Tab-separated table of C-alpha atoms and ligand atoms in Angstrom:
chain	number	residue	atom	x	y	z
A	1	MET	CA	-39.664	-53.261	-165.594
A	2	ARG	CA	-41.723	-55.823	-167.470
A	3	ILE	CA	-39.584	-56.773	-170.455
A	4	LEU	CA	-40.396	-59.113	-173.340
A	5	VAL	CA	-37.431	-60.527	-175.270
A	6	LEU	CA	-38.140	-62.149	-178.651
A	7	GLY	CA	-35.926	-65.001	-179.850
A	8	SER	CA	-34.509	-68.351	-178.831
A	9	GLY	CA	-30.739	-68.272	-179.192
A	10	ALA	CA	-27.585	-67.680	-177.180
A	11	ARG	CA	-27.854	-63.974	-177.992
A	12	GLU	CA	-31.252	-63.804	-176.288
A	13	HIS	CA	-29.896	-65.820	-173.360
A	14	ALA	CA	-27.034	-63.310	-173.037
A	15	ILE	CA	-29.480	-60.367	-173.216
A	16	THR	CA	-31.637	-61.962	-170.517
A	17	THR	CA	-28.586	-62.638	-168.342
A	18	ALA	CA	-27.451	-59.011	-168.678
A	19	LEU	CA	-30.909	-57.708	-167.740
A	20	LEU	CA	-31.047	-60.014	-164.696
A	21	ALA	CA	-27.516	-58.986	-163.679
A	22	GLU	CA	-28.741	-55.420	-163.116
A	23	GLY	CA	-30.454	-56.741	-160.000
A	24	ALA	CA	-33.302	-54.340	-160.659
A	25	GLY	CA	-36.038	-56.929	-160.223
A	26	HIS	CA	-37.118	-56.863	-163.863
A	27	VAL	CA	-39.866	-59.273	-164.794
A	28	ILE	CA	-38.560	-60.837	-168.001
A	29	THR	CA	-40.416	-63.061	-170.424
A	30	VAL	CA	-38.775	-64.607	-173.462
A	31	ALA	CA	-40.705	-65.816	-176.510
A	32	PRO	CA	-40.089	-68.586	-177.337
A	33	GLY	CA	-36.721	-69.007	-175.536
A	34	ASN	CA	-34.928	-72.309	-175.002
A	35	ALA	CA	-34.148	-74.666	-172.120
A	36	GLY	CA	-31.363	-72.484	-170.702
A	37	ILE	CA	-33.462	-69.339	-170.805
A	38	ALA	CA	-36.442	-71.190	-169.278
A	39	ALA	CA	-34.253	-72.122	-166.312
A	40	ASP	CA	-33.696	-68.411	-165.602
A	41	VAL	CA	-36.927	-66.613	-166.523
A	42	GLU	CA	-40.453	-67.239	-167.788
A	43	THR	CA	-40.774	-68.344	-171.401
A	44	VAL	CA	-43.882	-68.263	-173.527
A	45	SER	CA	-44.606	-70.002	-176.790
A	46	LEU	CA	-45.431	-67.069	-179.027
A	47	ASP	CA	-44.432	-66.745	-182.675
A	48	PRO	CA	-41.986	-63.810	-182.688
A	49	THR	CA	-42.646	-63.084	-186.357
A	50	ASN	CA	-46.375	-62.507	-185.722
A	51	GLY	CA	-46.483	-58.771	-184.991
A	52	PRO	CA	-50.201	-58.397	-184.151
A	53	LEU	CA	-50.027	-61.392	-181.795
A	54	VAL	CA	-46.898	-60.073	-180.074
A	55	ALA	CA	-48.512	-56.629	-179.678
A	56	GLU	CA	-51.646	-58.209	-178.200
A	57	TYR	CA	-49.541	-60.201	-175.747
A	58	ALA	CA	-47.500	-57.128	-174.781
A	59	ILE	CA	-50.614	-55.054	-174.059
A	60	GLU	CA	-52.367	-57.791	-172.100
A	61	ASN	CA	-49.278	-58.335	-169.967
A	62	GLY	CA	-48.317	-54.720	-169.349
A	63	ILE	CA	-44.982	-55.052	-171.143
A	64	GLU	CA	-42.916	-51.840	-170.879
A	65	LEU	CA	-40.130	-52.772	-173.302
A	66	VAL	CA	-39.863	-55.305	-176.128
A	67	VAL	CA	-36.359	-56.336	-177.218
A	68	VAL	CA	-36.228	-58.094	-180.584
A	69	GLY	CA	-33.297	-60.525	-180.859
A	70	PRO	CA	-33.174	-62.125	-184.335
A	71	GLU	CA	-33.416	-60.659	-187.815
A	72	ALA	CA	-36.357	-62.713	-189.120
A	73	PRO	CA	-39.011	-61.063	-186.899
A	74	LEU	CA	-37.538	-57.621	-187.616
A	75	ILE	CA	-37.630	-58.103	-191.363
A	76	ALA	CA	-41.158	-59.522	-191.003
A	77	GLY	CA	-42.030	-56.170	-189.396
A	78	VAL	CA	-42.739	-57.302	-185.823
A	79	ALA	CA	-41.749	-53.877	-184.462
A	80	ASP	CA	-44.355	-52.017	-186.534
A	81	PRO	CA	-47.611	-52.953	-184.740
A	82	LEU	CA	-45.836	-52.612	-181.393
A	83	ARG	CA	-44.764	-49.067	-182.200
A	84	THR	CA	-48.182	-48.189	-183.602
A	85	ARG	CA	-49.719	-49.285	-180.332
A	86	GLY	CA	-47.303	-47.223	-178.265
A	87	ILE	CA	-45.203	-50.033	-176.799
A	88	PRO	CA	-41.494	-49.130	-176.527
A	89	VAL	CA	-39.605	-51.533	-178.789
A	90	PHE	CA	-35.873	-51.965	-179.258
A	91	GLY	CA	-35.674	-53.100	-182.872
A	92	PRO	CA	-36.132	-51.318	-186.209
A	93	SER	CA	-39.271	-51.207	-188.347
A	94	GLY	CA	-39.618	-53.672	-191.200
A	95	ALA	CA	-38.603	-50.890	-193.597
A	96	ALA	CA	-35.441	-49.940	-191.675
A	97	ALA	CA	-34.533	-53.621	-191.143
A	98	GLN	CA	-33.967	-53.792	-194.905
A	99	LEU	CA	-30.504	-52.582	-193.966
A	100	GLU	CA	-29.916	-56.257	-193.104
A	101	GLY	CA	-32.611	-57.830	-195.267
A	102	SER	CA	-31.298	-56.529	-198.569
A	103	LYS	CA	-27.634	-56.093	-199.465
A	104	ALA	CA	-28.698	-53.837	-202.350
A	105	PHE	CA	-30.671	-51.571	-199.974
A	106	ALA	CA	-27.691	-51.423	-197.607
A	107	LYS	CA	-25.345	-50.547	-200.465
A	108	ARG	CA	-27.653	-47.775	-201.623
A	109	ILE	CA	-27.852	-46.265	-198.135
A	110	MET	CA	-24.068	-46.491	-197.807
A	111	ALA	CA	-23.581	-44.784	-201.151
A	112	GLU	CA	-25.995	-41.988	-200.270
A	113	ALA	CA	-24.540	-41.551	-196.784
A	114	GLY	CA	-20.945	-41.608	-198.068
A	115	VAL	CA	-20.071	-44.628	-195.932
A	116	PRO	CA	-16.876	-46.431	-197.003
A	117	THR	CA	-17.514	-49.961	-198.276
A	118	GLY	CA	-16.297	-52.423	-200.900
A	119	ARG	CA	-17.301	-51.428	-204.396
A	120	PRO	CA	-20.465	-53.383	-205.290
A	121	LEU	CA	-21.883	-54.465	-208.629
A	122	SER	CA	-25.459	-55.755	-208.618
A	123	ALA	CA	-26.426	-58.563	-210.982
A	124	GLY	CA	-29.861	-59.854	-211.906
A	125	THR	CA	-28.730	-62.353	-214.548
A	126	VAL	CA	-25.891	-64.827	-214.943
A	127	GLU	CA	-24.424	-62.701	-217.771
A	128	GLN	CA	-24.349	-59.634	-215.513
A	129	ALA	CA	-22.825	-61.658	-212.681
A	130	VAL	CA	-20.056	-63.021	-214.918
A	131	ALA	CA	-19.295	-59.536	-216.191
A	132	ALA	CA	-19.143	-58.218	-212.612
A	133	ILE	CA	-16.933	-61.114	-211.506
A	134	ASP	CA	-14.479	-60.395	-214.325
A	135	GLU	CA	-14.553	-56.655	-213.784
A	136	LEU	CA	-13.723	-56.826	-210.067
A	137	GLY	CA	-11.289	-59.759	-210.351
A	138	ALA	CA	-9.928	-62.226	-207.772
A	139	PRO	CA	-10.368	-62.851	-204.908
A	140	TYR	CA	-14.057	-62.955	-205.752
A	141	VAL	CA	-16.797	-61.944	-203.285
A	142	VAL	CA	-20.329	-62.970	-204.281
A	143	LYS	CA	-23.320	-62.291	-202.026
A	144	ALA	CA	-26.973	-63.307	-202.244
A	145	ASP	CA	-29.123	-60.205	-201.892
A	146	GLY	CA	-31.609	-61.445	-199.298
A	147	LEU	CA	-31.286	-63.258	-195.979
A	148	ALA	CA	-29.377	-66.510	-196.390
A	149	ALA	CA	-28.376	-67.437	-192.820
A	150	GLY	CA	-24.679	-66.919	-193.492
A	151	LYS	CA	-24.704	-69.212	-196.537
A	152	GLY	CA	-25.213	-66.519	-199.146
A	153	VAL	CA	-21.648	-65.190	-199.139
A	154	LEU	CA	-18.768	-66.805	-200.979
A	155	VAL	CA	-15.208	-65.508	-200.924
A	156	THR	CA	-12.998	-67.496	-203.304
A	157	GLU	CA	-9.995	-67.418	-205.641
A	158	ASP	CA	-11.823	-69.863	-207.921
A	159	ARG	CA	-13.618	-68.029	-210.737
A	160	GLN	CA	-15.807	-71.013	-211.619
A	161	ALA	CA	-16.901	-71.382	-207.973
A	162	ALA	CA	-17.818	-67.675	-207.946
A	163	VAL	CA	-19.866	-68.065	-211.136
A	164	ASP	CA	-21.566	-71.217	-209.773
A	165	HIS	CA	-22.433	-69.475	-206.498
A	166	ALA	CA	-23.923	-66.507	-208.359
A	167	THR	CA	-25.850	-68.826	-210.675
A	168	TYR	CA	-27.302	-70.771	-207.737
A	169	TRP	CA	-28.393	-67.700	-205.747
A	170	LEU	CA	-29.781	-65.925	-208.821
A	171	GLN	CA	-32.606	-68.493	-208.680
A	172	HIS	CA	-33.664	-66.771	-205.429
A	173	GLY	CA	-33.094	-63.141	-206.433
A	174	PRO	CA	-30.366	-60.655	-207.340
A	175	VAL	CA	-26.760	-61.076	-206.229
A	176	VAL	CA	-24.092	-58.523	-205.371
A	177	VAL	CA	-20.494	-58.987	-206.541
A	178	GLU	CA	-18.177	-56.992	-204.324
A	179	GLU	CA	-14.624	-55.730	-204.209
A	180	PHE	CA	-12.499	-57.969	-201.940
A	181	LEU	CA	-11.406	-56.258	-198.735
A	182	ASP	CA	-8.307	-57.434	-196.922
A	183	GLY	CA	-7.778	-56.972	-193.189
A	184	GLU	CA	-8.976	-57.792	-189.675
A	185	GLU	CA	-12.721	-57.974	-189.103
A	186	VAL	CA	-14.459	-55.998	-186.364
A	187	SER	CA	-18.046	-56.201	-185.161
A	188	LEU	CA	-19.090	-52.901	-183.626
A	189	PHE	CA	-22.578	-52.440	-182.168
A	190	PHE	CA	-24.362	-49.105	-181.958
A	191	LEU	CA	-27.555	-48.457	-180.041
A	192	SER	CA	-29.669	-46.054	-182.090
A	193	ASP	CA	-32.785	-44.072	-181.213
A	194	GLY	CA	-33.293	-43.051	-184.834
A	195	HIS	CA	-31.145	-39.916	-184.518
A	196	ASP	CA	-28.376	-40.424	-181.947
A	197	VAL	CA	-26.126	-43.421	-181.407
A	198	ARG	CA	-24.116	-44.941	-178.549
A	199	ALA	CA	-21.362	-47.479	-179.259
A	200	LEU	CA	-20.679	-50.673	-177.350
A	201	SER	CA	-17.214	-52.264	-177.109
A	202	PRO	CA	-15.814	-53.922	-180.277
A	203	ALA	CA	-15.660	-57.695	-180.735
A	204	GLN	CA	-14.331	-60.122	-183.316
A	205	ASP	CA	-16.272	-63.116	-184.613
A	206	HIS	CA	-14.833	-66.315	-186.141
A	207	LYS	CA	-17.169	-67.017	-189.050
A	208	ARG	CA	-15.611	-70.100	-190.613
A	209	LEU	CA	-16.374	-73.562	-189.274
A	210	GLY	CA	-12.801	-74.802	-188.985
A	211	ASP	CA	-9.609	-73.851	-187.182
A	212	GLY	CA	-7.422	-71.377	-189.019
A	213	ASP	CA	-10.485	-69.845	-190.727
A	214	THR	CA	-11.070	-72.848	-192.981
A	215	GLY	CA	-14.272	-74.544	-194.088
A	216	PRO	CA	-17.702	-73.090	-194.769
A	217	ASN	CA	-19.106	-69.832	-193.416
A	218	THR	CA	-21.330	-70.244	-190.373
A	219	GLY	CA	-23.419	-67.981	-188.153
A	220	GLY	CA	-20.270	-67.589	-186.027
A	221	MET	CA	-18.184	-70.150	-184.103
A	222	GLY	CA	-16.712	-67.953	-181.396
A	223	ALA	CA	-15.789	-64.410	-180.465
A	224	TYR	CA	-13.769	-62.237	-178.126
A	225	SER	CA	-13.929	-58.679	-176.806
A	226	PRO	CA	-12.257	-56.185	-176.616
A	227	LEU	CA	-9.746	-56.073	-179.503
A	228	PRO	CA	-6.284	-55.308	-178.096
A	229	TRP	CA	-4.704	-54.967	-181.559
A	230	LEU	CA	-6.837	-51.900	-182.396
A	231	THR	CA	-4.315	-49.777	-180.497
A	232	ASP	CA	-1.590	-50.753	-183.016
A	233	ARG	CA	-3.287	-48.259	-185.261
A	234	TRP	CA	-5.511	-46.046	-183.095
A	235	GLU	CA	-4.553	-44.241	-179.935
A	236	SER	CA	-7.262	-46.061	-178.007
A	237	GLU	CA	-10.404	-48.118	-178.439
A	238	GLN	CA	-12.331	-44.863	-177.938
A	239	ALA	CA	-10.506	-43.253	-180.857
A	240	PHE	CA	-11.408	-46.165	-183.120
A	241	VAL	CA	-15.022	-46.092	-181.969
A	242	ALA	CA	-15.217	-42.324	-182.493
A	243	GLU	CA	-13.947	-42.723	-186.065
A	244	VAL	CA	-16.516	-45.411	-186.898
A	245	THR	CA	-19.239	-43.319	-185.275
A	246	GLU	CA	-18.419	-40.342	-187.504
A	247	LEU	CA	-17.720	-42.263	-190.715
A	248	VAL	CA	-20.282	-45.036	-190.538
A	249	ALA	CA	-22.893	-45.125	-187.786
A	250	LEU	CA	-24.097	-41.526	-187.654
A	251	PRO	CA	-24.241	-40.961	-191.433
A	252	THR	CA	-26.204	-44.220	-191.828
A	253	VAL	CA	-28.672	-43.448	-189.050
A	254	ARG	CA	-29.137	-39.864	-190.253
A	255	ARG	CA	-29.688	-41.030	-193.834
A	256	LEU	CA	-32.410	-43.459	-192.730
A	257	GLU	CA	-33.988	-40.735	-190.592
A	258	HIS	CA	-33.940	-38.400	-193.605
A	259	GLU	CA	-35.674	-41.051	-195.728
A	260	GLY	CA	-38.486	-41.357	-193.192
A	261	THR	CA	-37.430	-44.849	-192.069
A	262	PRO	CA	-35.681	-44.116	-188.764
A	263	PHE	CA	-33.548	-46.937	-187.420
A	264	VAL	CA	-34.392	-47.605	-183.775
A	265	GLY	CA	-32.495	-50.563	-182.376
A	266	LEU	CA	-29.088	-52.120	-182.765
A	267	LEU	CA	-26.997	-51.140	-185.763
A	268	TYR	CA	-24.414	-53.891	-186.156
A	269	CYS	CA	-21.482	-52.638	-188.210
A	270	GLY	CA	-19.490	-55.501	-189.737
A	271	LEU	CA	-16.176	-53.856	-190.605
A	272	ILE	CA	-12.846	-54.695	-192.173
A	273	VAL	CA	-9.825	-52.661	-191.176
A	274	THR	CA	-7.939	-52.366	-194.472
A	275	GLU	CA	-4.641	-50.597	-195.204
A	276	GLN	CA	-6.749	-47.794	-196.692
A	277	GLY	CA	-8.993	-47.473	-193.644
A	278	VAL	CA	-12.166	-48.904	-192.167
A	279	ARG	CA	-14.690	-50.369	-194.624
A	280	VAL	CA	-18.185	-51.774	-194.018
A	281	ILE	CA	-18.754	-55.339	-195.202
A	282	GLU	CA	-22.269	-55.650	-193.853
A	283	PHE	CA	-24.882	-54.111	-191.623
A	284	ASN	CA	-27.144	-56.140	-189.417
A	285	ALA	CA	-30.251	-54.797	-187.729
A	286	ARG	CA	-29.760	-56.629	-184.426
A	287	PHE	CA	-27.217	-57.789	-181.872
A	288	GLY	CA	-24.643	-60.204	-183.314
A	289	ASP	CA	-24.398	-63.799	-182.239
A	290	PRO	CA	-21.907	-64.861	-180.787
A	291	GLU	CA	-20.459	-61.332	-180.280
A	292	THR	CA	-23.233	-60.359	-177.838
A	293	GLN	CA	-22.116	-63.169	-175.528
A	294	VAL	CA	-18.729	-61.431	-175.089
A	295	VAL	CA	-19.838	-57.772	-175.200
A	296	LEU	CA	-22.729	-57.791	-172.716
A	297	PRO	CA	-20.899	-59.550	-169.853
A	298	ARG	CA	-18.404	-56.644	-169.949
A	299	LEU	CA	-21.073	-53.912	-169.964
A	300	THR	CA	-21.225	-52.075	-166.620
A	301	THR	CA	-24.045	-49.643	-167.535
A	302	PRO	CA	-27.549	-51.079	-166.954
A	303	LEU	CA	-28.636	-52.585	-170.266
A	304	SER	CA	-32.325	-51.813	-169.681
A	305	THR	CA	-31.506	-48.099	-169.281
A	306	LEU	CA	-29.730	-48.018	-172.634
A	307	LEU	CA	-32.322	-50.084	-174.523
A	308	THR	CA	-35.200	-48.031	-173.097
A	309	ALA	CA	-33.479	-44.755	-173.997
A	310	ALA	CA	-32.983	-45.990	-177.563
A	311	ALA	CA	-36.554	-47.286	-177.842
A	312	THR	CA	-38.008	-43.978	-176.624
A	313	GLY	CA	-35.847	-41.510	-178.564
A	314	GLN	CA	-33.812	-40.433	-175.543
A	315	LEU	CA	-30.278	-41.620	-176.211
A	316	ALA	CA	-28.911	-38.062	-176.131
A	317	GLY	CA	-29.636	-37.948	-172.414
A	318	ALA	CA	-28.522	-41.518	-171.709
A	319	PRO	CA	-25.248	-42.458	-170.022
A	320	GLU	CA	-22.269	-43.348	-172.204
A	321	PRO	CA	-21.981	-47.180	-172.041
A	322	THR	CA	-19.013	-48.273	-169.928
A	323	PHE	CA	-17.198	-51.601	-169.877
A	324	SER	CA	-15.260	-53.650	-167.366
A	325	ALA	CA	-11.522	-54.071	-167.918
A	326	ASP	CA	-12.119	-57.820	-167.901
A	327	VAL	CA	-12.032	-59.556	-171.257
A	328	ALA	CA	-14.361	-62.241	-172.592
A	329	VAL	CA	-14.062	-65.193	-174.952
A	330	THR	CA	-16.850	-67.437	-176.198
A	331	VAL	CA	-16.601	-70.766	-177.962
A	332	VAL	CA	-19.638	-72.142	-179.795
A	333	LEU	CA	-20.494	-75.830	-179.551
A	334	ALA	CA	-22.287	-76.947	-182.720
A	335	SER	CA	-24.064	-80.139	-183.729
A	336	GLU	CA	-22.550	-82.739	-186.028
A	337	GLY	CA	-23.320	-81.791	-189.626
A	338	TYR	CA	-23.599	-78.029	-188.930
A	339	PRO	CA	-23.960	-75.819	-190.936
A	340	GLU	CA	-25.256	-77.944	-193.833
A	341	ASN	CA	-27.357	-80.517	-192.075
A	342	PRO	CA	-27.190	-80.466	-188.276
A	343	ARG	CA	-28.106	-83.642	-186.387
A	344	THR	CA	-30.523	-82.750	-183.619
A	345	GLY	CA	-32.171	-84.534	-180.700
A	346	ARG	CA	-28.935	-85.706	-179.057
A	347	VAL	CA	-28.425	-85.512	-175.297
A	348	ILE	CA	-26.131	-82.866	-173.774
A	349	THR	CA	-24.424	-83.356	-170.397
A	350	GLY	CA	-22.071	-81.323	-168.224
A	351	VAL	CA	-23.584	-77.846	-168.569
A	352	ASP	CA	-24.053	-77.477	-164.797
A	353	ALA	CA	-20.436	-78.440	-164.169
A	354	ALA	CA	-19.277	-75.838	-166.694
A	355	ASN	CA	-21.493	-73.154	-165.159
A	356	ALA	CA	-20.116	-73.952	-161.706
A	357	ARG	CA	-16.599	-72.932	-162.765
A	358	GLU	CA	-15.306	-69.506	-161.850
A	359	GLY	CA	-15.578	-67.075	-164.755
A	360	VAL	CA	-17.590	-69.483	-166.935
A	361	SER	CA	-21.183	-69.136	-168.055
A	362	VAL	CA	-23.005	-71.135	-170.686
A	363	ALA	CA	-25.496	-69.415	-172.959
A	364	HIS	CA	-27.934	-71.846	-174.532
A	365	ALA	CA	-28.470	-71.495	-178.274
A	366	ALA	CA	-30.621	-74.444	-179.340
A	367	THR	CA	-31.693	-76.645	-176.456
A	368	ALA	CA	-34.833	-78.209	-175.052
A	369	VAL	CA	-35.642	-80.554	-172.204
A	370	LEU	CA	-37.051	-83.876	-173.423
A	371	ASP	CA	-38.003	-86.617	-170.958
A	372	GLY	CA	-35.797	-84.985	-168.350
A	373	ASP	CA	-32.750	-84.782	-170.649
A	374	LEU	CA	-31.229	-81.642	-172.110
A	375	VAL	CA	-31.132	-82.152	-175.889
A	376	ALA	CA	-29.758	-80.228	-178.862
A	377	THR	CA	-32.423	-78.801	-181.157
A	378	GLY	CA	-30.363	-77.006	-183.810
A	379	GLY	CA	-26.994	-76.218	-185.367
A	380	ARG	CA	-25.351	-73.938	-182.845
A	381	VAL	CA	-26.220	-75.518	-179.494
A	382	LEU	CA	-24.316	-73.722	-176.731
A	383	SER	CA	-22.045	-70.710	-176.387
A	384	VAL	CA	-19.544	-71.220	-173.572
A	385	VAL	CA	-18.296	-67.881	-172.254
A	386	GLY	CA	-15.120	-67.370	-170.250
A	387	THR	CA	-14.230	-64.057	-168.625
A	388	GLY	CA	-10.982	-63.110	-166.966
A	389	SER	CA	-8.377	-60.453	-166.421
A	390	ASP	CA	-6.564	-61.366	-169.647
A	391	PHE	CA	-7.230	-63.417	-172.763
A	392	ALA	CA	-5.099	-66.362	-171.661
A	393	GLN	CA	-7.276	-66.716	-168.556
A	394	ALA	CA	-10.619	-66.092	-170.286
A	395	ARG	CA	-9.745	-68.548	-173.029
A	396	GLU	CA	-8.522	-71.192	-170.626
A	397	ARG	CA	-11.801	-70.855	-168.690
A	398	ALA	CA	-14.014	-71.078	-171.798
A	399	TYR	CA	-12.236	-74.203	-173.028
A	400	ALA	CA	-12.254	-75.786	-169.541
A	401	GLY	CA	-16.032	-75.242	-169.446
A	402	LEU	CA	-16.366	-76.714	-172.904
A	403	ALA	CA	-14.422	-79.802	-171.807
A	404	ASP	CA	-17.048	-80.484	-169.126
A	405	ILE	CA	-19.747	-80.768	-171.784
A	406	THR	CA	-20.552	-83.795	-173.909
A	407	LEU	CA	-22.657	-83.939	-177.073
A	408	GLU	CA	-22.097	-86.788	-179.510
A	409	GLY	CA	-20.482	-85.615	-182.757
A	410	ALA	CA	-20.200	-82.000	-181.554
A	411	GLN	CA	-17.928	-79.573	-183.372
A	412	TYR	CA	-16.090	-76.553	-182.068
A	413	ARG	CA	-13.025	-74.517	-182.966
A	414	THR	CA	-9.911	-74.860	-180.839
A	415	ASP	CA	-8.387	-71.529	-181.887
A	416	ILE	CA	-10.928	-68.936	-180.734
A	417	ALA	CA	-9.051	-65.818	-179.537
A	418	ALA	CA	-5.766	-67.733	-179.867
A	419	LYS	CA	-4.055	-64.825	-181.571
A	420	VAL	CA	-4.746	-62.417	-178.680
A	421	ALA	CA	-4.033	-64.884	-175.884
A	422	ARG	CA	-0.252	-64.933	-176.138
B	501	AMP	P1	-21.347	-61.099	-194.709
B	501	AMP	O1	-22.483	-62.073	-194.610
B	501	AMP	O2	-21.558	-60.008	-195.679
B	501	AMP	O3	-20.904	-60.648	-193.339
B	501	AMP	O4	-20.088	-61.927	-195.182
B	501	AMP	C1	-19.648	-63.085	-194.480
B	501	AMP	C2	-18.147	-63.090	-194.404
B	501	AMP	O5	-17.574	-63.050	-195.725
B	501	AMP	C3	-17.570	-61.878	-193.707
B	501	AMP	O6	-17.544	-62.019	-192.341
B	501	AMP	C4	-16.189	-61.809	-194.300
B	501	AMP	O7	-15.333	-62.733	-193.675
B	501	AMP	C5	-16.409	-62.259	-195.702
B	501	AMP	N1	-16.595	-61.090	-196.585
B	501	AMP	C6	-17.748	-60.478	-196.901
B	501	AMP	N2	-17.550	-59.439	-197.726
B	501	AMP	C7	-16.223	-59.393	-197.965
B	501	AMP	C8	-15.386	-58.549	-198.766
B	501	AMP	N3	-15.881	-57.557	-199.507
B	501	AMP	N4	-14.070	-58.804	-198.745
B	501	AMP	C9	-13.560	-59.804	-198.009
B	501	AMP	N5	-14.292	-60.641	-197.255
B	501	AMP	C10	-15.611	-60.452	-197.231
B	502	LIG	N1	-21.915	-63.126	-185.806
B	502	LIG	C1	-22.440	-62.665	-187.013
B	502	LIG	C2	-23.818	-62.217	-186.958
B	502	LIG	O1	-24.432	-62.133	-185.909
B	502	LIG	O2	-24.361	-61.914	-188.009
């Protein structure tokens, strides 16, 4: 197949790697990609948020499937002109992508679909925010309504910090104050064709910058899959997945279908497993990063088959996704100053040595080649993935690969998947 992948991060590198691993001879182009992706497939400099341009490119080049990686192009509506022109696209319309683009929209859909979530109070003014903060009490959860690249959410015991956060983000639009939910987080991905869904294997992200879940929120500093502790509470991973399918994914997809904004693409369910049951903390309209880097290497069903079935309304007839018994761990290497003010342009070495290790593969997140050197071009730079028969082995491999790599001032967590690797 001729496949066009939009995006430039480690998620898109992992998607490309999974498509290549099928061995089906796909011709893959990534726009715009990065240095790691360009070493594997063709890249093209095309603005992924420019829908008409992307559609023109896809038609001229006989593209049979477009896979949209990041949220910004989705929310900008890149999928709309593609769909209008009959090109199969894995990624929701601009209207359906509001599930990620607006917390208030997501909360409304959840309420109407009866999906369990933290109780939300919307605020458009500082007075309303303060009232909501005092009504829901500590710990306080305050979220900017629109896209904020992981910076819009504050969870704190400090009332003044909660009020300050709300006050700051109210300059950009409404905020949502939410009931605090206590428990383990799960990222569960569902492929959706607008009516039916198929679940992938669960993963857990590590959102805070520092070891022990300290420091600021980030896009994600590492992840692992599957989640062995789910069976403390459910009979099996399948039982957990079936429950989330019934309680969360299907009602959400059916509600959007009913509203005339069908969701075709990846429904990312960000969940917290509380004492009272599973609750949604957020939806995203795309594959998660870094979770994709640990879910896709374990997928044994051809990814292109699943994405095409979703894009063409044929998931009901598609195979149930299956996963290897191997486990996967990824550790993100980030630039000095990330997430506030990442230092870019510094030289990276050792990626080839890491890739040469058994069970290690490096997904590039923000890299370019400059005068023959590999350089960092953003905050999250690389995602080093280790796979193995157990978490101790996968973790050891990921960290051994990471140790091969040098980048001045780089930051990474040393405790990714530590709690499952005993
Ligand atoms: P979000 O951008 O909505 O995923 O939030 C970022 C992070 O904040 C999540 O991964 C959680 O760790 C935390 N968080 C968000 N909402 C809640 C909540 N209602 N209760 C507890 N923690 C939350
Ligand atoms: N890893 C969190 C996200 O992709 O939003």
